[in-house]
Coordinates of C-alpha atoms and ligand atoms in Angstrom, one line a residue:
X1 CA 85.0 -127.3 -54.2
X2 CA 83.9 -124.0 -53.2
X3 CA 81.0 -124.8 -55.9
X4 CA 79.5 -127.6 -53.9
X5 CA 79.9 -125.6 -50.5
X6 CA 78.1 -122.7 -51.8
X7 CA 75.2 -125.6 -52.7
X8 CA 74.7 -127.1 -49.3
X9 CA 71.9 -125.8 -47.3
X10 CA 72.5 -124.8 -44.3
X11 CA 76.5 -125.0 -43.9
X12 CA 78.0 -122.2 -42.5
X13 CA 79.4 -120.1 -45.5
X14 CA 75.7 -119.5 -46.6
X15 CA 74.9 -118.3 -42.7
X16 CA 78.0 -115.8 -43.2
X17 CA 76.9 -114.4 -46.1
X18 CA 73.7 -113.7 -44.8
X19 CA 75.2 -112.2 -41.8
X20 CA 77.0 -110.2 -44.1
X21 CA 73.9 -109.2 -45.9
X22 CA 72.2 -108.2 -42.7
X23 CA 75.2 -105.8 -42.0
X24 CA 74.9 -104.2 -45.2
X25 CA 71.2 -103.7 -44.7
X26 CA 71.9 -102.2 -41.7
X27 CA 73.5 -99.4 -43.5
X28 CA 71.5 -98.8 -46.2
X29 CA 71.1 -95.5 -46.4
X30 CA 67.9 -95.8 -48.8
X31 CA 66.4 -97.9 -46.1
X32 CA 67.3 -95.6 -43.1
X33 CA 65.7 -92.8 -45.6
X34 CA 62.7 -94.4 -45.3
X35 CA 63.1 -95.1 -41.7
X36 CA 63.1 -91.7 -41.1
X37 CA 60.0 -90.6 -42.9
X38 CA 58.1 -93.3 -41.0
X39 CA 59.6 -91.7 -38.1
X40 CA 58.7 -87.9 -38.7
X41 CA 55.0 -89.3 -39.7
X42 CA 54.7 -90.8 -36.3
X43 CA 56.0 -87.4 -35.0
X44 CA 53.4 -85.8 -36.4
X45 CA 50.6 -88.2 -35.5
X46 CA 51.5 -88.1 -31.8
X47 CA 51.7 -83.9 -32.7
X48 CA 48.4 -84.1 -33.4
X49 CA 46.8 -86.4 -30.8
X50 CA 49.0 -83.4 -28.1
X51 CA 47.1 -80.6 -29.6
X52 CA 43.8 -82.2 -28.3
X53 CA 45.1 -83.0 -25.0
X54 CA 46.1 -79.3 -24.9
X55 CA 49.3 -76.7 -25.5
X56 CA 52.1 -78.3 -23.8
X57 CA 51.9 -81.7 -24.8
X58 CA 51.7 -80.3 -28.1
X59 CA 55.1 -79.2 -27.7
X60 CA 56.4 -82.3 -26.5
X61 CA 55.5 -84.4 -29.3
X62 CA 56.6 -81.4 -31.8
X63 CA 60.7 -81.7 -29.9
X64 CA 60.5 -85.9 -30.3
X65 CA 59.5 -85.2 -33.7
X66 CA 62.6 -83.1 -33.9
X67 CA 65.0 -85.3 -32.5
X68 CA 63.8 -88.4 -34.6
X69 CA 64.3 -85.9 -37.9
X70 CA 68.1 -85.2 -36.3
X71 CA 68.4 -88.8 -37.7
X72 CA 68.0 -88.8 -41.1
X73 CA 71.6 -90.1 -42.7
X74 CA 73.5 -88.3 -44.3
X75 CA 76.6 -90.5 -43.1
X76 CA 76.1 -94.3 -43.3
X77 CA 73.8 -95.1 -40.3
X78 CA 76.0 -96.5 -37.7
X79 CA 78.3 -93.3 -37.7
X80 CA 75.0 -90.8 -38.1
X81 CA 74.3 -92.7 -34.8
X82 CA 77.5 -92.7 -33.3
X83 CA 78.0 -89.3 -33.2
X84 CA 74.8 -87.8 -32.6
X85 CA 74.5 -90.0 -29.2
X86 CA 77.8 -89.4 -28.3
X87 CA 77.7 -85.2 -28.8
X88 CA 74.0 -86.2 -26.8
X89 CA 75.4 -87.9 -24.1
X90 CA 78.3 -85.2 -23.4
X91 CA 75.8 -82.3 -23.0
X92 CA 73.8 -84.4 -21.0
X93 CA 70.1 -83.5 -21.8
X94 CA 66.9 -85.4 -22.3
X95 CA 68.1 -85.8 -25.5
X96 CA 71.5 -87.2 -24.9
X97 CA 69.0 -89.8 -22.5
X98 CA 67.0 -90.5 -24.8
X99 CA 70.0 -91.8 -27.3
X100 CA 71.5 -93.1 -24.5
X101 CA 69.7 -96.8 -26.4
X102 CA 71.0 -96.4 -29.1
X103 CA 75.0 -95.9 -28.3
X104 CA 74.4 -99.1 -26.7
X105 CA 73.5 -100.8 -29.7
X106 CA 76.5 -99.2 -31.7
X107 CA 78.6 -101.0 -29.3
X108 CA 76.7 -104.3 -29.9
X109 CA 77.0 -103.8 -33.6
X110 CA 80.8 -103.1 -32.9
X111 CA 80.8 -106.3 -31.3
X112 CA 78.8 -108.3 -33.7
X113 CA 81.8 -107.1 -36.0
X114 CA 84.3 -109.4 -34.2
X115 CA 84.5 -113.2 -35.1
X116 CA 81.6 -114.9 -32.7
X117 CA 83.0 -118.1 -30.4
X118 CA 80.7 -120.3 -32.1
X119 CA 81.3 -119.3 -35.6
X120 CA 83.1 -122.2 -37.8
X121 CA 86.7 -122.2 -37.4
X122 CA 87.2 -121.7 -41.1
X123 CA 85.2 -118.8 -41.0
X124 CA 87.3 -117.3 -38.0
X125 CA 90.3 -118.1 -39.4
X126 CA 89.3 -116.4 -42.5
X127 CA 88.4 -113.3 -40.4
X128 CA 91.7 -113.4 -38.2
X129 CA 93.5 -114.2 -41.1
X130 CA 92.4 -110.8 -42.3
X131 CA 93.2 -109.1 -39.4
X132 CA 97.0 -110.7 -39.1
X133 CA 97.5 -110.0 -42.5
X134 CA 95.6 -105.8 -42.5
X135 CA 98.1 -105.5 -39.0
X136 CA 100.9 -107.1 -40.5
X137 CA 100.4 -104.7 -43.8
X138 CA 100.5 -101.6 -42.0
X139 CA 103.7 -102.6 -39.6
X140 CA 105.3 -103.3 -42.7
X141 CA 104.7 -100.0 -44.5
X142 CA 105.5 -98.0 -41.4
X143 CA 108.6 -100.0 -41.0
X144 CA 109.6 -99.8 -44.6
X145 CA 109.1 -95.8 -44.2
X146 CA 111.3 -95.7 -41.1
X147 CA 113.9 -97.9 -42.7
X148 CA 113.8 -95.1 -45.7
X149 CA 113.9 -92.3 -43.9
X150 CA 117.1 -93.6 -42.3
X151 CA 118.7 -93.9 -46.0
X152 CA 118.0 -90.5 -46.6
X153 CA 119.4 -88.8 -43.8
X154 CA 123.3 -87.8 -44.2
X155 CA 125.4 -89.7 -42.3
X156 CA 122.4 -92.0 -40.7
X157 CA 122.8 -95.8 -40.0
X158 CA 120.7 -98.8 -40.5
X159 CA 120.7 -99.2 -37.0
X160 CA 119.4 -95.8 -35.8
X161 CA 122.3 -94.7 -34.0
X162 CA 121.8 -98.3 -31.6
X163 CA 124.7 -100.5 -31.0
X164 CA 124.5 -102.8 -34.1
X165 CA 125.0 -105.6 -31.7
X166 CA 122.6 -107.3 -29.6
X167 CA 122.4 -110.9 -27.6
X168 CA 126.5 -110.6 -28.4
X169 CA 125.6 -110.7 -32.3
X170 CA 125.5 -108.4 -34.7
X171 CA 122.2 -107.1 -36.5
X172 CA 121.8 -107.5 -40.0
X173 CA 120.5 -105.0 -42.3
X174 CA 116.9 -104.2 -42.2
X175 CA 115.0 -107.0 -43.6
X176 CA 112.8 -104.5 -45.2
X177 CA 115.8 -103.2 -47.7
X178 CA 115.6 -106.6 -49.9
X179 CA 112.0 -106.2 -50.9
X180 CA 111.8 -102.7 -51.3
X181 CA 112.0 -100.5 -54.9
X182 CA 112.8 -97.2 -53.5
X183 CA 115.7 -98.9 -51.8
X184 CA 116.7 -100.9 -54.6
X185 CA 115.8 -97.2 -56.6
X186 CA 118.8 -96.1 -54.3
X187 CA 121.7 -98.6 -54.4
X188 CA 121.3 -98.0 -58.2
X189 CA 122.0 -94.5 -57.6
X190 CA 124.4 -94.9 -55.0
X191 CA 126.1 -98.5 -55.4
X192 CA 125.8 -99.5 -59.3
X193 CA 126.1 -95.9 -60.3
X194 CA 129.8 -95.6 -58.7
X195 CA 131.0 -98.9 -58.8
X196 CA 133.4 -101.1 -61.0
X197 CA 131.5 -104.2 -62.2
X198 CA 132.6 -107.1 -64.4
X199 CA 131.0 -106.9 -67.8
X200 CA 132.5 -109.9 -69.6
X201 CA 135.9 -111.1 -70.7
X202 CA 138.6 -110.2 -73.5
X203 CA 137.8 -113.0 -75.8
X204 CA 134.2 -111.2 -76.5
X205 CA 136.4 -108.3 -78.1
X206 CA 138.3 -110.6 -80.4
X207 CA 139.4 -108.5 -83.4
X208 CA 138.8 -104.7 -84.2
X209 CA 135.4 -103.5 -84.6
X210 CA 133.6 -106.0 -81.8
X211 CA 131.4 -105.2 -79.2
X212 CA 129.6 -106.6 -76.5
X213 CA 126.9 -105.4 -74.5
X214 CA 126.3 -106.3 -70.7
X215 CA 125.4 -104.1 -67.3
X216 CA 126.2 -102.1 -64.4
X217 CA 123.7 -103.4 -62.1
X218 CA 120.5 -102.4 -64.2
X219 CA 122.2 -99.9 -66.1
X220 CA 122.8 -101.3 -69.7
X221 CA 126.5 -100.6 -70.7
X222 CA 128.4 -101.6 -73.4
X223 CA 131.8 -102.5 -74.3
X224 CA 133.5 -101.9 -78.0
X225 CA 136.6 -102.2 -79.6
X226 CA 137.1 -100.2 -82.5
X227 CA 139.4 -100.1 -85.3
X228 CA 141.7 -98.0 -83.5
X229 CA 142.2 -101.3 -81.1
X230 CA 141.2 -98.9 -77.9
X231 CA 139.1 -100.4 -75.4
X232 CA 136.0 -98.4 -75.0
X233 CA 132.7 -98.2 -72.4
X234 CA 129.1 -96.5 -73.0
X235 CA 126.2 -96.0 -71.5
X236 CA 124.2 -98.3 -74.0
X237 CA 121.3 -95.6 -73.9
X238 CA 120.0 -94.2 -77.4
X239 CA 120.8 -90.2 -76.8
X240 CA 117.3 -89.8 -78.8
X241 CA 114.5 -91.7 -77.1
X242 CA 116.8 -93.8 -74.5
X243 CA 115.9 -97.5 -76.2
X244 CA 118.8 -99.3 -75.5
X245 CA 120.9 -99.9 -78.5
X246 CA 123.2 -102.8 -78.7
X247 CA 122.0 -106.6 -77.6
X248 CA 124.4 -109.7 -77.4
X249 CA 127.9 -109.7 -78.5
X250 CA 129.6 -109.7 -82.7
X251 CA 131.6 -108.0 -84.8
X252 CA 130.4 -104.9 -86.7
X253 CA 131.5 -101.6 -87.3
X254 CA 128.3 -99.8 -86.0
X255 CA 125.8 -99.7 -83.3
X256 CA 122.2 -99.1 -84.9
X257 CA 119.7 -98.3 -82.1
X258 CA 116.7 -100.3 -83.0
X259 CA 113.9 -97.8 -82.8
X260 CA 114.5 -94.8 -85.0
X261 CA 117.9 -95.9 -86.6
X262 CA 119.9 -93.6 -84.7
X263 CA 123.7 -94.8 -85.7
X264 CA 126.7 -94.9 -83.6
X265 CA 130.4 -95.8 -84.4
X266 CA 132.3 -98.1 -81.6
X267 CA 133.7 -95.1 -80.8
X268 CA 130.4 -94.0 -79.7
X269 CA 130.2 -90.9 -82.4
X270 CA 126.8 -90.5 -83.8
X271 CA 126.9 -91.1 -87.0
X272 CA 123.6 -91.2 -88.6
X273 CA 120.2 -90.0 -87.5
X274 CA 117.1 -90.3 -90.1
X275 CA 115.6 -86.9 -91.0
X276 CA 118.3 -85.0 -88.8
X277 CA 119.0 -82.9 -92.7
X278 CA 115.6 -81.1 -91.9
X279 CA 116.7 -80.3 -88.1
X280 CA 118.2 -77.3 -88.8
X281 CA 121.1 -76.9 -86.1
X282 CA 121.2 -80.8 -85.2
X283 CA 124.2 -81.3 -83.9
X284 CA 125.4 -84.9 -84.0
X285 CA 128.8 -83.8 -82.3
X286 CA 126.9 -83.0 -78.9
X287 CA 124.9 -86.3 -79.7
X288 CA 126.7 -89.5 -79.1
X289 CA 127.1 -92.7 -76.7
X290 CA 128.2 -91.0 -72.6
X291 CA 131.8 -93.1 -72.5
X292 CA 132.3 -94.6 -69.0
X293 CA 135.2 -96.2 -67.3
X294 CA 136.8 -99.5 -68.6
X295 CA 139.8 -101.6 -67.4
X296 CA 140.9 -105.2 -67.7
X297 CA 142.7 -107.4 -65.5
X298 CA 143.9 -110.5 -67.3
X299 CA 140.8 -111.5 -69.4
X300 CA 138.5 -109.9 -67.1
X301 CA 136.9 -106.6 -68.4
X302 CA 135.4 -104.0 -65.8
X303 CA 133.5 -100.7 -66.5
X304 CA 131.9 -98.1 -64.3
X305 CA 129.6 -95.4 -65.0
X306 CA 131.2 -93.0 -62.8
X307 CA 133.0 -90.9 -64.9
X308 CA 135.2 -89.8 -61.7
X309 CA 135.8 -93.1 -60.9
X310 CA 139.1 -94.8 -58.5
X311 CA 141.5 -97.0 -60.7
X312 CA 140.2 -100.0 -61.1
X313 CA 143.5 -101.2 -59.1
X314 CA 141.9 -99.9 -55.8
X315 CA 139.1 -101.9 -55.7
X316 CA 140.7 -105.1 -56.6
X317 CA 143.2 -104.7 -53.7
X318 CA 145.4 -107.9 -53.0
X319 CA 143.0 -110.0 -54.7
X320 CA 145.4 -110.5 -58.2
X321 CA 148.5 -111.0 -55.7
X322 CA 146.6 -113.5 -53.9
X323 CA 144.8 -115.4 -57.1
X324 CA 148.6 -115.6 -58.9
X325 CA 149.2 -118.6 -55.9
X326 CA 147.6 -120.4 -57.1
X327 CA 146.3 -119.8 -60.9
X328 CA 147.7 -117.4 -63.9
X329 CA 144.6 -115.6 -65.0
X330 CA 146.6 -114.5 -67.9
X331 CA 147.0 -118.1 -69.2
X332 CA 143.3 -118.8 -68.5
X333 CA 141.0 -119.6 -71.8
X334 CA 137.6 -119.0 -71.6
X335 CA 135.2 -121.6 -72.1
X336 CA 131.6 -121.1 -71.4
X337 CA 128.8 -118.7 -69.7
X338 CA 126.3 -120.1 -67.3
X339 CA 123.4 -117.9 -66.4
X340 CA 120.0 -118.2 -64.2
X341 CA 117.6 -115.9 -62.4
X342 CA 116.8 -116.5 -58.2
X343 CA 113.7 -115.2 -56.8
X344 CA 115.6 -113.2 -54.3
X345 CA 117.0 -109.5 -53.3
X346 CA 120.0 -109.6 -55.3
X347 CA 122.2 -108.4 -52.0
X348 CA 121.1 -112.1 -50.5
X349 CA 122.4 -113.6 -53.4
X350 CA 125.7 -111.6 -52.2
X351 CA 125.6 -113.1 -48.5
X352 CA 125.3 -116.0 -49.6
X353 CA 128.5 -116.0 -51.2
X354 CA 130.1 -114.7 -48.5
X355 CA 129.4 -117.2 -46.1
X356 CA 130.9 -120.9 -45.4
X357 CA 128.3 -121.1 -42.3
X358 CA 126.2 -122.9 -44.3
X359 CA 127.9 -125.2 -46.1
X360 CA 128.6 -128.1 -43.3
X361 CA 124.2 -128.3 -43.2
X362 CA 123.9 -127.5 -47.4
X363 CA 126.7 -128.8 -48.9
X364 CA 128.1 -132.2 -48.3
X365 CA 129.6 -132.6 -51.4
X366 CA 131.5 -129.7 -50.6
X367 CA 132.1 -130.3 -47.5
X368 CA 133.3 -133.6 -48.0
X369 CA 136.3 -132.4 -50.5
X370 CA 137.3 -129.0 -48.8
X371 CA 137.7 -128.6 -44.9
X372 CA 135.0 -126.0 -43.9
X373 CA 135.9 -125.5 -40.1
X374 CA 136.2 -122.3 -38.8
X375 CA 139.5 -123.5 -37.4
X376 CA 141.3 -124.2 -41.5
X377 CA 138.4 -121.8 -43.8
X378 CA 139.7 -118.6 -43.5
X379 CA 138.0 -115.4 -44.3
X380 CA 139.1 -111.9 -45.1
X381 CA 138.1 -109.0 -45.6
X382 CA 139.8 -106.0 -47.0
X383 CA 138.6 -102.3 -48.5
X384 CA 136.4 -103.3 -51.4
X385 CA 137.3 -106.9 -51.3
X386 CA 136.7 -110.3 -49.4
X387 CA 138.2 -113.5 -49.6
X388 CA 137.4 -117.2 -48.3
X389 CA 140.6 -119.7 -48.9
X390 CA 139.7 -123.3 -47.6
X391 CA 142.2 -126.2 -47.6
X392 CA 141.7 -129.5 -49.4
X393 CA 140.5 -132.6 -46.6
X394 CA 143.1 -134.5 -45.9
X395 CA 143.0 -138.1 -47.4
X396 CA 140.0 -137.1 -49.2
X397 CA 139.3 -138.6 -52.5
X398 CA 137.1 -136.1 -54.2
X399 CA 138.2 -135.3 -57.9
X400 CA 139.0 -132.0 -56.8
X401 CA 142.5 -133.4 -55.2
X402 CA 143.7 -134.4 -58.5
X403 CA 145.4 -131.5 -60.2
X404 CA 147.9 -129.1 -59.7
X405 CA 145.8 -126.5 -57.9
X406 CA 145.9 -127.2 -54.0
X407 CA 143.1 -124.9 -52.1
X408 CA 140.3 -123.2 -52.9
X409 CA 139.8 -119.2 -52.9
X410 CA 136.5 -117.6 -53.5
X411 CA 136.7 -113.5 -53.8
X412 CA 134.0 -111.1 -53.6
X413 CA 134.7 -107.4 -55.2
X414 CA 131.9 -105.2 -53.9
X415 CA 129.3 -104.6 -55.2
X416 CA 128.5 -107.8 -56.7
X417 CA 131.6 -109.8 -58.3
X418 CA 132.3 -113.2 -57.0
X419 CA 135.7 -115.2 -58.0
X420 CA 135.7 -119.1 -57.9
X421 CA 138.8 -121.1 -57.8
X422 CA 138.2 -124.8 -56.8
X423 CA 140.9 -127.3 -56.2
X424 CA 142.3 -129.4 -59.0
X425 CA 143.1 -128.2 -62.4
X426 CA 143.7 -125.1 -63.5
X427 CA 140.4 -123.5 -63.3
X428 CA 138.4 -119.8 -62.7
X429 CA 134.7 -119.2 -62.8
X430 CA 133.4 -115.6 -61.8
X431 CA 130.6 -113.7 -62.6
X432 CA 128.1 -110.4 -61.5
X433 CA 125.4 -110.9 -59.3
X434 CA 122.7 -108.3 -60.7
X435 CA 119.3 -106.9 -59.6
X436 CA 116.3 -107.6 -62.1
X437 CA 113.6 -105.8 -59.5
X438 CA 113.7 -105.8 -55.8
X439 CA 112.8 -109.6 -54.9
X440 CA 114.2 -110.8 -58.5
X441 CA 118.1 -111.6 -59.3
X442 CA 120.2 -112.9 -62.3
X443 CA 123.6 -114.2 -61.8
X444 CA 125.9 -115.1 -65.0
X445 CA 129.4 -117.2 -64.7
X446 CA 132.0 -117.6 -67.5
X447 CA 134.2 -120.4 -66.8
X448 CA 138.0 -120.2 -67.5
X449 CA 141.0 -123.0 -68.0
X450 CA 144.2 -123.3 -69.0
X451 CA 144.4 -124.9 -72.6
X452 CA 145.3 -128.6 -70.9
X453 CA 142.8 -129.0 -68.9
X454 CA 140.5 -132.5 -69.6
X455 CA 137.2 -132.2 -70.7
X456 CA 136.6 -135.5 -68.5
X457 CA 137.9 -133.2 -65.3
X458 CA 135.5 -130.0 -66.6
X459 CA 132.5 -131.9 -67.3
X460 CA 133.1 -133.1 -63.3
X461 CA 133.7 -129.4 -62.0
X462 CA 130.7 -128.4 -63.1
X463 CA 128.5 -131.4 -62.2
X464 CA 129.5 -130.6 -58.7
X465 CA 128.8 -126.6 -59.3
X466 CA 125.4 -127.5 -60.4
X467 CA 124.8 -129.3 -57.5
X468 CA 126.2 -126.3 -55.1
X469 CA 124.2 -124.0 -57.1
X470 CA 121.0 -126.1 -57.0
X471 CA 121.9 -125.8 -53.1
X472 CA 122.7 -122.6 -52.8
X473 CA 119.4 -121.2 -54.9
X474 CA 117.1 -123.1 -52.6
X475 CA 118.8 -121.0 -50.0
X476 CA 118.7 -117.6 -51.0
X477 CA 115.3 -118.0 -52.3
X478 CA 114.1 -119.2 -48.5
X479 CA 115.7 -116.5 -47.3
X480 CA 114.0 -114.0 -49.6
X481 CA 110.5 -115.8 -48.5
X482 CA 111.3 -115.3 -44.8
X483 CA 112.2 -111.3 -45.1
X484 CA 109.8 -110.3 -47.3
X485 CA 106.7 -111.0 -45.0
X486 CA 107.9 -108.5 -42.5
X487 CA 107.1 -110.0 -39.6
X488 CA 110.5 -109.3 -37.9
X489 CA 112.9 -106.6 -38.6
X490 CA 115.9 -108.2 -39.0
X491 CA 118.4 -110.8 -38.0
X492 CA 121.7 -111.2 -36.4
X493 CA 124.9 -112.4 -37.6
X494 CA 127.9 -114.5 -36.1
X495 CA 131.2 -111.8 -35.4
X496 CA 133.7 -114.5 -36.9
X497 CA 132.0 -117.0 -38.7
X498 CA 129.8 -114.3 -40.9
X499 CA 132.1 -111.3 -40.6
X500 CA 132.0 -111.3 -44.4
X501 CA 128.6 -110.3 -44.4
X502 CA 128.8 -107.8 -41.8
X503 CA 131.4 -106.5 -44.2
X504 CA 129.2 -106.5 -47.2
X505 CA 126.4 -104.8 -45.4
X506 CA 128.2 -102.1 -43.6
X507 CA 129.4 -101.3 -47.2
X508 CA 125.6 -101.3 -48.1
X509 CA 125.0 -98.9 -45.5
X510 CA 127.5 -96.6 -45.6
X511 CA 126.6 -96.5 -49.5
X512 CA 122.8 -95.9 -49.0
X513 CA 123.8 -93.4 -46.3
X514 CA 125.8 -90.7 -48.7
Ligands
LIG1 S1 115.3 -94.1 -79.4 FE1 117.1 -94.6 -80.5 S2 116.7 -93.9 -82.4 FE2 115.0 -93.3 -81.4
LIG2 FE1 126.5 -122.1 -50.6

């Protein structure tokens, strides 16, 4: 296309290139060189012709030589000019005068610059395309700097010390946190760093000497259980070079990071190192896996890399109490992992969970099986922990009614846990919500039944999940689309309806803000 374009004669991409061309001619500065010369030879010509028409109008020609030598570039042509008329015109002089012409065409050049009325309108749009775009490029990096500065000042707020509500609503973060690395830099620090995550379940740890490896936000971790039965957490960091050591999940009795062979036990001892005989001094002792924090509830396994961490009990709050209504996570059997990636700022990913606004316009299959108004979907939020029960329709046929589970609860533990418990039979599906790179996201779930539950009934649960999560991921990743461009700094959100999210982000804040 753009082939055949270039070949018509006349059409207007050729004229723009050669209006283009003419520009850079203009400032040549080989051309203006020679400009000059031709300029100084005139000067002495008309020298010469003043010293026969006597003394003084020698000198004249010998000053207008002068000033046409003040031109020679050593900048590109238009600023030479530029600046030379303009110090000119200030003094006021004959020689500010006579440049007075030439100022005049700087400003016509300036003007040629700008897009002309009759140019084509693909070539204008082009031009203001690049303008939007340049304008847009630098608000953006200004914003993003003012949104960081306001991270790293003790005790600062997102909002800059404004009422976080406006029009009656509350603002939400600034857009520019879910695109940006040195943000995303900080919440490791900050959020993943200090936080109890789910790694995985109890049936990954069947038997002594298993392991599984999983992670704190982008921190790799992983879980062992060694012969000794104890549950144990590590940084899964070589202590050599830092390759990460363990991969998937299995049963062995040591980790063997894959680069130099450095060994470790699952009780995280090193206990091998090639060559470490001719170290004299090595000292494997000082030398193996940094154990972090680990704690299960039911089948659910959580670590945390802060070694000064809260009981895990804190952060789970009422949510156990509240889950044992309605399902025994004890008596829950894992069945099977999901996992996918969502082109999205993994803290979307969040708010979207933490929402039920949506689902009356995204999710009718949803909606027509549990009763989404803000009158019977409650939501809850607590310390570390959030909570959305919503009631069975009444008279609804949906698959979901059939069972011995009567409402839905979803749970959120910050910073990035969700809980699913649907209507019907006996069923749990949770999983971590984890940052791959600022506008990149991978989410896992393991699903979890009682033994009785019908395949028929599971292989319907999760036909319907596919189609929320189908729904859902076309959401987060327009979201992600519309924040990243930076062309507003943020949004609101509803007091009651999205108080969830408020929740989520305050945390956020408060979190970045330490
Ligand atoms: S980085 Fe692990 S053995 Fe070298
Ligand atoms: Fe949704």
């Amino acid at each position: 296309m753009r082939q055949a374009e270039r070949r018509r004669p006349g059409t207007s991409r050729r004229g723009v290139r050669s209006a283009a061309a003419r520009r850079r001619q203009d400032q040549d500065p080989v051309r203006d060189h020679q400009q000059a010369r031709q300029a100084d030879r005139r000067g002495v010509r008309a020298d010469q012709d003043a010293h026969r028409r006597g003394r003084a109008a020698a000198l004249a020609g010998r000053r207008l030589a002068r000033q046409r030598r003040a031109h020679r570039p050593l900048l590109p042509r238009r600023l030479g000019r530029h600046r030379l008329s303009r110090r000119a015109a200030r003094r006021g002089d004959s020689a500010g005068r006579a440049h007075r012409p030439l100022l005049r065409r700087v400003q016509r050049d300036d003007n040629r610059s700008r897009v002309p009325q009759g140019a084509p309108c693909r070539e204008r749009d082009r031009r203001a395309g690049t303008l939007l775009r340049d304008g847009l490029r630098s608000s953006r990096g200004r914003r993003a700097r003012r949104d960081r500065s306001r991270l790293k000042r003790p005790g600062s707020d997102p909002f800059g010390g404004q009422t976080p509500r406006v029009g009656g609503v509350e603002r939400t973060l600034p857009w520019s946190w879910y695109a940006d690395p040195e943000v995303l830099r900080r919440e490791g620090q900050q959020i993943f760093a200090r936080a109890w995550q789910y790694a995985g379940h109890t049936g990954q740890l069947e038997g002594d000497g298993s392991y599984f490896a999983s992670a704190a936000g982008q921190i790799p971790v992983v879980v062992t259980r060694a012969r000794d039965v104890r549950l144990r957490a590590f940084l899964n960091v070589c202590r050599h070079r830092g390759h990460v050591v363990a991969a998937g999940a299995g049963r062995r009795e040591t980790l063997q990071c894959p680069y130099h062979a450095w060994t470790y036990g699952l009780d995280g001892a090193l206990r091998a190192a090639p060559r470490a005989d001719r170290e004299p001094g090595f000292d494997f002792g000082e030398l193996g896996l940094q154990e972090i924090a680990v704690d299960t509830w039911g089948p659910f396994v959580f670590v945390n890399p802060d070694p000064h961490a809260m009981p895990l009990a804190e952060t789970l709050g009422d949510v156990p109490a509240r889950l044992a209504e309605i399902v025994d996570v004890d008596a829950l059997e894992f069945r099977f992992r999901t996992e996918f990636e969502l082109d999205a700022n993994w803290k979307i990913a969040c708010e979207n969970f933490l929402e039920c606004y949506h689902c009356a316009v995204a999710h009718p299959g949803f909606t027509a099986a549990v009763d989404v108004s803000p009158d019977s979907y409650r939501l809850e939020a607590d310390g570390l922990t959030s909570s959305q029960l919503g009631p069975l329709r009444e008279n609804g046929d949906s698959f979901l009614a059939h069972g011995e589970v009567g409402r839905s609860q979803f749970h959120f533990l910050w910073p990035n846990f969700g809980i699913n418990v649907f209507p019907g039979q006996p069923n749990l599906s949770c999983g971590a919500i984890l940052p791959l790179g600022p506008e990149r996201t991978a989410r896992f779930l393991d699903y979890f039944f009682t033994p009785g539950v019908d395949q028929s009934w599971i292989d319907e649960l999760m036909a319907f999940d596919d189609q929320i999560g189908r729904e859902d991921t076309a959401l987060v990743e327009g979201v992600q689309r519309g924040v990243r461009t930076g062309v507003l700094p943020e949004g609101r959100l509803l007091s009651e309806s999205e108080q969830l999210v408020a929740h989520f982000q305050r945390l956020c804040a408060e979190a970045l803000a330490e």
